[in-house]
Coordinates of C-alpha atoms and ligand atoms in Angstrom, one line a residue:
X1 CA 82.7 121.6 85.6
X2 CA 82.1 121.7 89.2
X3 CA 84.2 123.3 92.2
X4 CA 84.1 121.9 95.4
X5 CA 85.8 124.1 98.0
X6 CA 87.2 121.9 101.0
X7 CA 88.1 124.7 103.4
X8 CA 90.5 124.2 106.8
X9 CA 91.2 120.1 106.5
X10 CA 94.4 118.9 108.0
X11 CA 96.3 117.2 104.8
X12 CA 97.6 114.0 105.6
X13 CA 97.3 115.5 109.6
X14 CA 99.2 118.2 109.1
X15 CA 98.2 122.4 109.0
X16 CA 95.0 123.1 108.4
X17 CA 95.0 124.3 104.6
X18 CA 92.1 124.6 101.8
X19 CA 91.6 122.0 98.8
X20 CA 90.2 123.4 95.8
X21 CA 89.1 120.5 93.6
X22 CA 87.9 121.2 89.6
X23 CA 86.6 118.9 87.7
X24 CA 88.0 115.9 88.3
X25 CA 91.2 117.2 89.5
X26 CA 92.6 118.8 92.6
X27 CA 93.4 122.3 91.6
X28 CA 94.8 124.4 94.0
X29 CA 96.4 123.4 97.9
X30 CA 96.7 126.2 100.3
X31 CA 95.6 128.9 102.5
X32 CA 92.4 131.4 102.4
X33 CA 92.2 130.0 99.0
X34 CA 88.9 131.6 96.9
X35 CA 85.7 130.2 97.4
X36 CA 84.3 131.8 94.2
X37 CA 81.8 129.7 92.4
X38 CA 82.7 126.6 94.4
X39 CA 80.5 124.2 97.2
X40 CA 81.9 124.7 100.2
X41 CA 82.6 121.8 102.6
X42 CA 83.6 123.0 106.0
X43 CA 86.1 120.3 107.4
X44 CA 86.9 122.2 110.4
X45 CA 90.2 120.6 111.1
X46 CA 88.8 116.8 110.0
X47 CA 91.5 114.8 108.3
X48 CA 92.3 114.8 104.5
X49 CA 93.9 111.7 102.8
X50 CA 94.1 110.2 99.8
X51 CA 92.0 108.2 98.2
X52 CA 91.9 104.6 100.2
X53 CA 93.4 101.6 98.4
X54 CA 92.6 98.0 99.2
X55 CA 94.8 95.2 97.6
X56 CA 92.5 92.2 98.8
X57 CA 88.9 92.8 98.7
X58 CA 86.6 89.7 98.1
X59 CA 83.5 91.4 96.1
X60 CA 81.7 87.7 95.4
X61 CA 80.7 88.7 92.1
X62 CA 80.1 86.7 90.1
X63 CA 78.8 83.6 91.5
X64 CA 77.8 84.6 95.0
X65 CA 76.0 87.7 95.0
X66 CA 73.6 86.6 97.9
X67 CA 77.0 88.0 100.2
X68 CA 77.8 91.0 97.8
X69 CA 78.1 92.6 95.2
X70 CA 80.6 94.3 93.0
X71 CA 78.5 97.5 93.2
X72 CA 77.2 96.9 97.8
X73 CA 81.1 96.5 98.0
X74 CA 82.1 99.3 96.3
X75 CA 79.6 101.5 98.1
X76 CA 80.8 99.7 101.5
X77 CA 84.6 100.6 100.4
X78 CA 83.4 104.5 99.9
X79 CA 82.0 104.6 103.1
X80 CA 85.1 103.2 104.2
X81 CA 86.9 105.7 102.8
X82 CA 88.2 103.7 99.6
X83 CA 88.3 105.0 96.3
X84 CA 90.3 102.0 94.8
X85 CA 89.7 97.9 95.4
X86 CA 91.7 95.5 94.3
X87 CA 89.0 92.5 93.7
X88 CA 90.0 89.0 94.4
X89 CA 89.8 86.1 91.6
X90 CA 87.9 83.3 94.2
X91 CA 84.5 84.2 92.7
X92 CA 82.2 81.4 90.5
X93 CA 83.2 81.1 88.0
X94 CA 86.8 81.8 89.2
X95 CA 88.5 84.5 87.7
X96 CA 91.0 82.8 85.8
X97 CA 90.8 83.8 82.3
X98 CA 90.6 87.3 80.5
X99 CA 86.7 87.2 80.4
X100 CA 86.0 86.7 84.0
X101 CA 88.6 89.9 84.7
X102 CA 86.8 91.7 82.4
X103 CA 83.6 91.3 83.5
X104 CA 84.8 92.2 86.8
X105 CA 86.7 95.6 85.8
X106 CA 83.5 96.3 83.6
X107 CA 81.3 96.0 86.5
X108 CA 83.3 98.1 88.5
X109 CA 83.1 100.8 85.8
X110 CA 79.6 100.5 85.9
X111 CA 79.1 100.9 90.1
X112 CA 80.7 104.3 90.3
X113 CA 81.6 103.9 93.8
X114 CA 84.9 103.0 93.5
X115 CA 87.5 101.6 91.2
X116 CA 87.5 98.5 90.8
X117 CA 91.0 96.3 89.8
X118 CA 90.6 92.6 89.4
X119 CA 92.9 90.1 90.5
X120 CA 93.8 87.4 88.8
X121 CA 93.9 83.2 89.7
X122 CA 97.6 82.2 89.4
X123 CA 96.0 78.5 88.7
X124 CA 93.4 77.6 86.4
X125 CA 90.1 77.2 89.3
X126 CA 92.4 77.7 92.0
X127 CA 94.0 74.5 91.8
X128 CA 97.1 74.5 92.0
X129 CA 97.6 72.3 89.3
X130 CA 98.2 74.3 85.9
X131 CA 99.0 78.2 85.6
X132 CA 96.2 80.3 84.7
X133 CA 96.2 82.4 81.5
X134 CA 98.4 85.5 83.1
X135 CA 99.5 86.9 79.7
X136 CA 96.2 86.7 78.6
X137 CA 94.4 88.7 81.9
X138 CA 97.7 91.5 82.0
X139 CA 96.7 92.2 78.0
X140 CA 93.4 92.1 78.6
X141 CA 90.9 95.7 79.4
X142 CA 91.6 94.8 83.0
X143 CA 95.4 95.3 82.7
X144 CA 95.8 92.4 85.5
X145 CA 98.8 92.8 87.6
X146 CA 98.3 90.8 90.8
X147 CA 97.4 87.6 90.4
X148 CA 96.6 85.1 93.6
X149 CA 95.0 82.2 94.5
X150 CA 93.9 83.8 97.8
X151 CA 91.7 81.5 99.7
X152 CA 93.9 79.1 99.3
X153 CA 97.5 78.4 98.5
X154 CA 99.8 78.0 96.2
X155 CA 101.5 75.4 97.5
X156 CA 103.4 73.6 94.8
X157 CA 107.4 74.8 94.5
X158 CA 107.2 74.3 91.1
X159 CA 104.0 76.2 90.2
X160 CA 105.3 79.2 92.6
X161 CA 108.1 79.6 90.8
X162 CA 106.8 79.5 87.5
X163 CA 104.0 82.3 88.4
X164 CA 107.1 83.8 89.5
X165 CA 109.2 84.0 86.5
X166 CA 105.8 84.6 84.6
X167 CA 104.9 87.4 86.0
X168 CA 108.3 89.0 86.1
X169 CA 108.1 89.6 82.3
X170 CA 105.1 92.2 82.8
X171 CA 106.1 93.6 86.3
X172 CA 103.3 91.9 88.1
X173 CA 103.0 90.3 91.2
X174 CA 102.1 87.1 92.7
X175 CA 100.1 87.4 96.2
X176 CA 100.2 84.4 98.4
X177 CA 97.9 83.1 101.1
X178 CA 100.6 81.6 102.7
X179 CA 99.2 78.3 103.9
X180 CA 101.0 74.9 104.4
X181 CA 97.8 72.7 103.5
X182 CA 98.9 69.5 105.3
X183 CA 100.0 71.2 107.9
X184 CA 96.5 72.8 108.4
X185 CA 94.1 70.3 107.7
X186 CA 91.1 70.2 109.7
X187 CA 92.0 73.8 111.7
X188 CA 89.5 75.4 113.5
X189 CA 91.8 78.5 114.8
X190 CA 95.2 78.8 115.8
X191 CA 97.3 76.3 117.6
X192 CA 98.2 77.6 121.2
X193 CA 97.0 77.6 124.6
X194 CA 93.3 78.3 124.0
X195 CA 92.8 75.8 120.6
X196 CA 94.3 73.1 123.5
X197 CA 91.9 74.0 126.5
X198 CA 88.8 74.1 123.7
X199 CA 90.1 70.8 122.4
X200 CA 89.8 72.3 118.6
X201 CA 92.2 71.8 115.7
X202 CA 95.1 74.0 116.1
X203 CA 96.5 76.3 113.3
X204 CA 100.4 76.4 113.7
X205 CA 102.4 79.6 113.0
X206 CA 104.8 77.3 111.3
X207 CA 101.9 76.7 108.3
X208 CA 102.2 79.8 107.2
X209 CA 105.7 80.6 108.1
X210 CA 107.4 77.9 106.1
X211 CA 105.7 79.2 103.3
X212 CA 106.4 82.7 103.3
X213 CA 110.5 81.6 103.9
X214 CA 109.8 79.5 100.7
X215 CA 108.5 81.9 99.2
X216 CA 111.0 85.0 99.7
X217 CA 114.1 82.3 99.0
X218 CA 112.2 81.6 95.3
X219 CA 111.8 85.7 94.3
X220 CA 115.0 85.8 95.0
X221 CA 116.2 82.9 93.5
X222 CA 113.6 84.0 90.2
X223 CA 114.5 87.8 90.8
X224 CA 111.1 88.1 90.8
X225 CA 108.5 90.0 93.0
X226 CA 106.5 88.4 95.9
X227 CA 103.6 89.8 97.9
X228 CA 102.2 88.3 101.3
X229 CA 99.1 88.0 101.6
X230 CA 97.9 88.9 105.6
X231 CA 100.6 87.9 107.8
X232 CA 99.8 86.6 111.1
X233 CA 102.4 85.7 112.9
X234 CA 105.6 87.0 114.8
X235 CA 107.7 84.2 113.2
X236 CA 106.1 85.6 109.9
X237 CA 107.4 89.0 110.1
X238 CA 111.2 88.1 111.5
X239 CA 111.2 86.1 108.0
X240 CA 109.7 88.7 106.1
X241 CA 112.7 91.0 108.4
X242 CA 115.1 89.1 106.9
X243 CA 113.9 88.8 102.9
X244 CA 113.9 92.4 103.3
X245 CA 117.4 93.1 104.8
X246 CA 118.6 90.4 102.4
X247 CA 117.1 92.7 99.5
X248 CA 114.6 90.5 98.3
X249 CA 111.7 92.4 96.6
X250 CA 109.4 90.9 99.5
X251 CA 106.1 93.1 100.5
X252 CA 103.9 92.4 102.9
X253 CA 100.3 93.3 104.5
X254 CA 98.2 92.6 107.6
X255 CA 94.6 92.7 108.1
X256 CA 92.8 95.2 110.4
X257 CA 91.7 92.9 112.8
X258 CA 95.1 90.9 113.0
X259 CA 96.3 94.2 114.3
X260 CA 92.9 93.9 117.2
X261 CA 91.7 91.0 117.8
X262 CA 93.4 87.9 119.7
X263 CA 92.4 84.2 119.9
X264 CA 90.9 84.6 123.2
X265 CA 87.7 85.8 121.5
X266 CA 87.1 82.4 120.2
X267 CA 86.2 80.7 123.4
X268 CA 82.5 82.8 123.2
X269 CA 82.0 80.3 120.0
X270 CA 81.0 83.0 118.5
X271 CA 81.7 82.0 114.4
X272 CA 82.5 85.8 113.8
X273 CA 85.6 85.6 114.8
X274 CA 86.3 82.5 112.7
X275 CA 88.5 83.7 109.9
X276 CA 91.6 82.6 107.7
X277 CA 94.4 83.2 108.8
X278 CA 93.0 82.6 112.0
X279 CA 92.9 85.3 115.0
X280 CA 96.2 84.9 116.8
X281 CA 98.1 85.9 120.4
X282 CA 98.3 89.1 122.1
X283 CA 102.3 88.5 121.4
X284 CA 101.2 88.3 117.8
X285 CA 99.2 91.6 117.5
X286 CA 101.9 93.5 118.7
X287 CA 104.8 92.0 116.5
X288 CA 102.3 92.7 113.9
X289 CA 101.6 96.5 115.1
X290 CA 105.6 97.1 115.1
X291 CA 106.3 95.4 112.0
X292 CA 103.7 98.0 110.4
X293 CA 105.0 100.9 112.6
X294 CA 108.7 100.0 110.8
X295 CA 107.9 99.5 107.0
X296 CA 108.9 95.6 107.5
X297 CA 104.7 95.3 107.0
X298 CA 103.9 97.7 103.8
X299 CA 100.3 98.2 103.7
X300 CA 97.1 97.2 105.7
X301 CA 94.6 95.1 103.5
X302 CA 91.0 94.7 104.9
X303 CA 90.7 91.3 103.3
X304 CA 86.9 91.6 103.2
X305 CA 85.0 88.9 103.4
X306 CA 81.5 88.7 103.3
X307 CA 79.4 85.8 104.2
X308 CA 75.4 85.6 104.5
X309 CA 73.8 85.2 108.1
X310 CA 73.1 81.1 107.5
X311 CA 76.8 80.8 106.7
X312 CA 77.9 82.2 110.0
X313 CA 75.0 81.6 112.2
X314 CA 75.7 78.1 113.0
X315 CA 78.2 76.1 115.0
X316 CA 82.0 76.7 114.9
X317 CA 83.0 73.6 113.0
X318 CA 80.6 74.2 110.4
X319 CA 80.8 78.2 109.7
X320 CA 82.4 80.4 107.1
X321 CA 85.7 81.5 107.3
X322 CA 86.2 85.3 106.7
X323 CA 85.2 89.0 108.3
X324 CA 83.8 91.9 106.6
X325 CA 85.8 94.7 107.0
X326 CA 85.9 97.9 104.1
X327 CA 83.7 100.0 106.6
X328 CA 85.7 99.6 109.6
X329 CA 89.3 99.4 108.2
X330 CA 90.4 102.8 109.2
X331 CA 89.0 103.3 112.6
X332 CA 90.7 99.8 113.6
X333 CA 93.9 101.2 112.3
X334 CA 93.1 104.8 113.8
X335 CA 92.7 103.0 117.3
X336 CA 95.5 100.2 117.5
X337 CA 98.1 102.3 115.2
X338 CA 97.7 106.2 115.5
X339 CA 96.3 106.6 119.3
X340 CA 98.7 104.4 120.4
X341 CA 101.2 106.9 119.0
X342 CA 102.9 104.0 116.3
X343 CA 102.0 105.9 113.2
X344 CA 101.0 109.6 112.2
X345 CA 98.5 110.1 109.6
X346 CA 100.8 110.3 106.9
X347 CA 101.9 106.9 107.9
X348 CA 98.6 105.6 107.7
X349 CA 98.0 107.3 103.8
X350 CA 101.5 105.6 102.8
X351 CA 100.1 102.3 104.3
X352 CA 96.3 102.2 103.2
X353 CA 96.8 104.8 100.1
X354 CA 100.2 105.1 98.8
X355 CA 102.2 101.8 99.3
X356 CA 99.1 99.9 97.9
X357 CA 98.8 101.4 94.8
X358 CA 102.7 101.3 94.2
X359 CA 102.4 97.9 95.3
X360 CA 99.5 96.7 92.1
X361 CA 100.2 99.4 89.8
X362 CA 97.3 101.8 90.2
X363 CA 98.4 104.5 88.2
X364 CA 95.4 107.2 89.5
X365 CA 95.4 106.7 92.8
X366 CA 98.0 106.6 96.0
X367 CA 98.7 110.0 94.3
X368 CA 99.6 113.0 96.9
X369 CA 97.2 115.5 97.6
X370 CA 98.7 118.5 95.6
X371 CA 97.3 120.7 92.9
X372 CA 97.1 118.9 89.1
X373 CA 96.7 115.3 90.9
X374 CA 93.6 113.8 90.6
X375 CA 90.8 114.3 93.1
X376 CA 90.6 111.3 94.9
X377 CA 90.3 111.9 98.7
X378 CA 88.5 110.8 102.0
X379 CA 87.9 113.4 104.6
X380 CA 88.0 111.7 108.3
X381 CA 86.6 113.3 111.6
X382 CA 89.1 111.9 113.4
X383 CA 87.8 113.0 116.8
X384 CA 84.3 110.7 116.4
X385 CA 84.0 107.6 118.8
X386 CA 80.7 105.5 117.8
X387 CA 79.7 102.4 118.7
X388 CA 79.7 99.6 115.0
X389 CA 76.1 99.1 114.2
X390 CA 76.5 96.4 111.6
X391 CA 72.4 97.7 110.6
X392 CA 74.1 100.4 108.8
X393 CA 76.5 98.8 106.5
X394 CA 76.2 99.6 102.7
X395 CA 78.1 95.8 102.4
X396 CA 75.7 93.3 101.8
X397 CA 76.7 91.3 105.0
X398 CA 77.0 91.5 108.1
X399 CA 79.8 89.5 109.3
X400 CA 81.8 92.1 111.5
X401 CA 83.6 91.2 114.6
X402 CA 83.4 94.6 115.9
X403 CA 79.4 94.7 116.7
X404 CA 78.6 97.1 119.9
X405 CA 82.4 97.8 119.9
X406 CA 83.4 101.6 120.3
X407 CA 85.7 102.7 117.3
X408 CA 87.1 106.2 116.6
X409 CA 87.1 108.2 113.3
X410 CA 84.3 108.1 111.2
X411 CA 84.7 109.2 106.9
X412 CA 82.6 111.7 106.4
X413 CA 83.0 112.8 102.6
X414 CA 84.6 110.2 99.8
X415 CA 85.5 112.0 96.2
X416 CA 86.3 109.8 93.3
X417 CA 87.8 111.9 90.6
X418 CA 86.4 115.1 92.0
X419 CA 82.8 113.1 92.6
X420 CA 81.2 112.9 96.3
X421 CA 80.6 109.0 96.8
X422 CA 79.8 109.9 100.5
X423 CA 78.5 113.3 102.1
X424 CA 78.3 113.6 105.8
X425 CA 79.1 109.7 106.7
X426 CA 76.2 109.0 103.5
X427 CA 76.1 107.4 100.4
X428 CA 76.1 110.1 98.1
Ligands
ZN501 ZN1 93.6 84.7 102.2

């Protein structure tokens, strides 16, 4: 059994204290605690959370491993800070039966990186037409609880509400890319101002919002549970402000760089910035920052999405949709949420550690930092600034938005049950 002695690290931003991990296990929290027979990492006031949780993670494995991996995305999500992904079910073959999610959880045993969840396809190859096996993927190894057919969605009333009342048996979840397909056929980003002057197809709020208010009025009406995949829009969040004041079990995430980024970037052409749901106004970003700020938004989700160089390097109409975003996740949330004095750093851990673990039913991790829990953790110099240098991704792509950008923070040590997965900003 090995001790690792974490001495003078600010728990969740708080007092500096000392964190004794054993074994797997955090053992003692506290002051001047012993260093006796323990490596000692000086953390000289850095910031201690827990493990990182990612609900919607898009690991490509299997089918399109020439973008990633399970095991280059888990080691991207530890340098991230992650010790727990949830992975999504649009992979080839899609994951959409028992044996798919089990392959996935198996490899995610096998990277010892980071944990590895699989979520499963509501509809059998993300079709929409016929529900997938659920019973079969929540009794299976994997344990599935989330099931989505992110990507795309789930747009038929019926097939919603089934997954609904499904699911409900089991305490799972359905997670919806809210997406009105008709409504967004041909889109090239969203529909404002700047989609008008570039003479591209627009992307109307109103696709996803008339979802998500279907979608909230059928939990309710199934008693069921709902989760929204990255919401985009201020219309989006006053109907998720409502479900919630209404008492429907609604949750709810944004994405990194919905809380950064506005539509405006598209006009350099630059496919980077292409992504789904697509990059929306200033007004947006900051309904999205509030809605985070007050609970109506539950968690951030990275929704990471990696794509090879020929899929991106080529005009707009024709590029991938999607942004990685594990290694970056934190220092876009440290800069648009904490330095603009919306959240603390216990905020944060509720919203990338806590809430998204509650949220899928990780029993190991989202767990407070206190003695007898186990030592999952991510140590964060909160007072870096460094410029993204997409070179030095562990992720197998390179399909950030944030290249030659200036971010704070940087995660300098990852444990996963007590294990360094990163040392000094390093793979371990
Ligand atoms: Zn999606």
């Amino acid at each position: 059994m090995s001790k690792i002695l974490i001495r003078g690290a600010k728990v969740l931003g708080g007092e500096a204290q000392d964190v004794l991990i054993d074994g797997e296990t955090i053992a003692e929290v506290g002051q001047n605690l012993s260093a006796d027979g323990a490596s000692v990492i000086e953390a000289g006031g850095q910031v201690l959370l827990p493990g990182l949780v990612d609900l919607h993670t898009h690991l490509r494995e299997p089918g399109r491993e020439d973008s990633e991996t399970v095991l280059t995305g888990t080691r991207a999500a530890a340098c991230g800070g992650y010790t727990a992904v949830f992975a999504m079910a649009n992979t080839f073959p899609v994951a959409d039966t028992a044996g798919v999610v089990e392959q996935v959880w198996r490899l995610g045993k096998e990277s010892g990186y980071c944990d590895v969840q699989p979520i499963g396809a509501v509809t059998v190859g993300l079709e929409g037409k016929q529900l997938a096996e659920l019973g079969a993927m929540h009794d299976s190894a994997a344990r599935v609880t989330v099931f989505s057919d992110d990507g795309k969605c789930v747009d038929d009333a019926v097939i919603m509400r089934r997954a609904l009342e499904y699911v409900k048996a089991f305490g799972g979840v359905v997670a919806q890319h809210a997406q009105e397909p008709r409504l967004t056929e041909g889109a090239q980003m969203n529909e404002g101002v700047v989609s008008a002057e570039l003479g591209l197809g627009g992307w109307p709020a109103v696709a996803e919002e008339s979802v998500i208010a279907r979608d909230v009025l059928l939990a309710e009406h199934v008693g069921s549970r709902v989760h929204i995949c990255h919401l985009s829009t201020a219309g989006s969040v006053e109907i998720v402000r409502w479900a919630k004041s209404r008492g429907i079990d609604v949750t709810a995430e944004v994405t990194p760089h919905h809380l950064l980024l506005t539509d405006e970037l598209v006009r350099s052409y630059n496919a980077v910035y292409k992504v789904n749901p697509p990059l929306r106004t200033e007004r947006d970003v900051l309904a999205l920052r509030e809605a985070l700020a007050d609970g109506t938004i539950d968690i951030v989700a990275t929704d990471h999405a990696p794509h090879p160089q020929e899929d991106k390097d080529c005009e707009w109409a024709a590029a991938a949709m999607g942004m990685v975003g594990l290694e970056t996740a934190l220092s876009v949330v440290q800069q648009t949420m904490v330095e603009t004095g919306l959240l603390d750093w216990a905020g944060v851990a509720e919203r990338m550690s806590f809430a998204p673990a509650r949220i899928g039913a990780l029993e190991n991790h989202g767990r407070p930092v206190s003695a007898g829990e186990p030592a999952n953790l991510t140590l964060v110099d909160t007072s870096y600034r460094g410029v993204v240098d997409p070179a030095h991704f562990a992720s197998r792509s390179r399909n950030t938005p944030y290249e030659g950008r200036e971010l704070p923070g940087r995660v300098t040590h990852t444990f996963l049950r007590g294990r360094a997965t990163v040392v000094d900003g390093k793979l371990a």
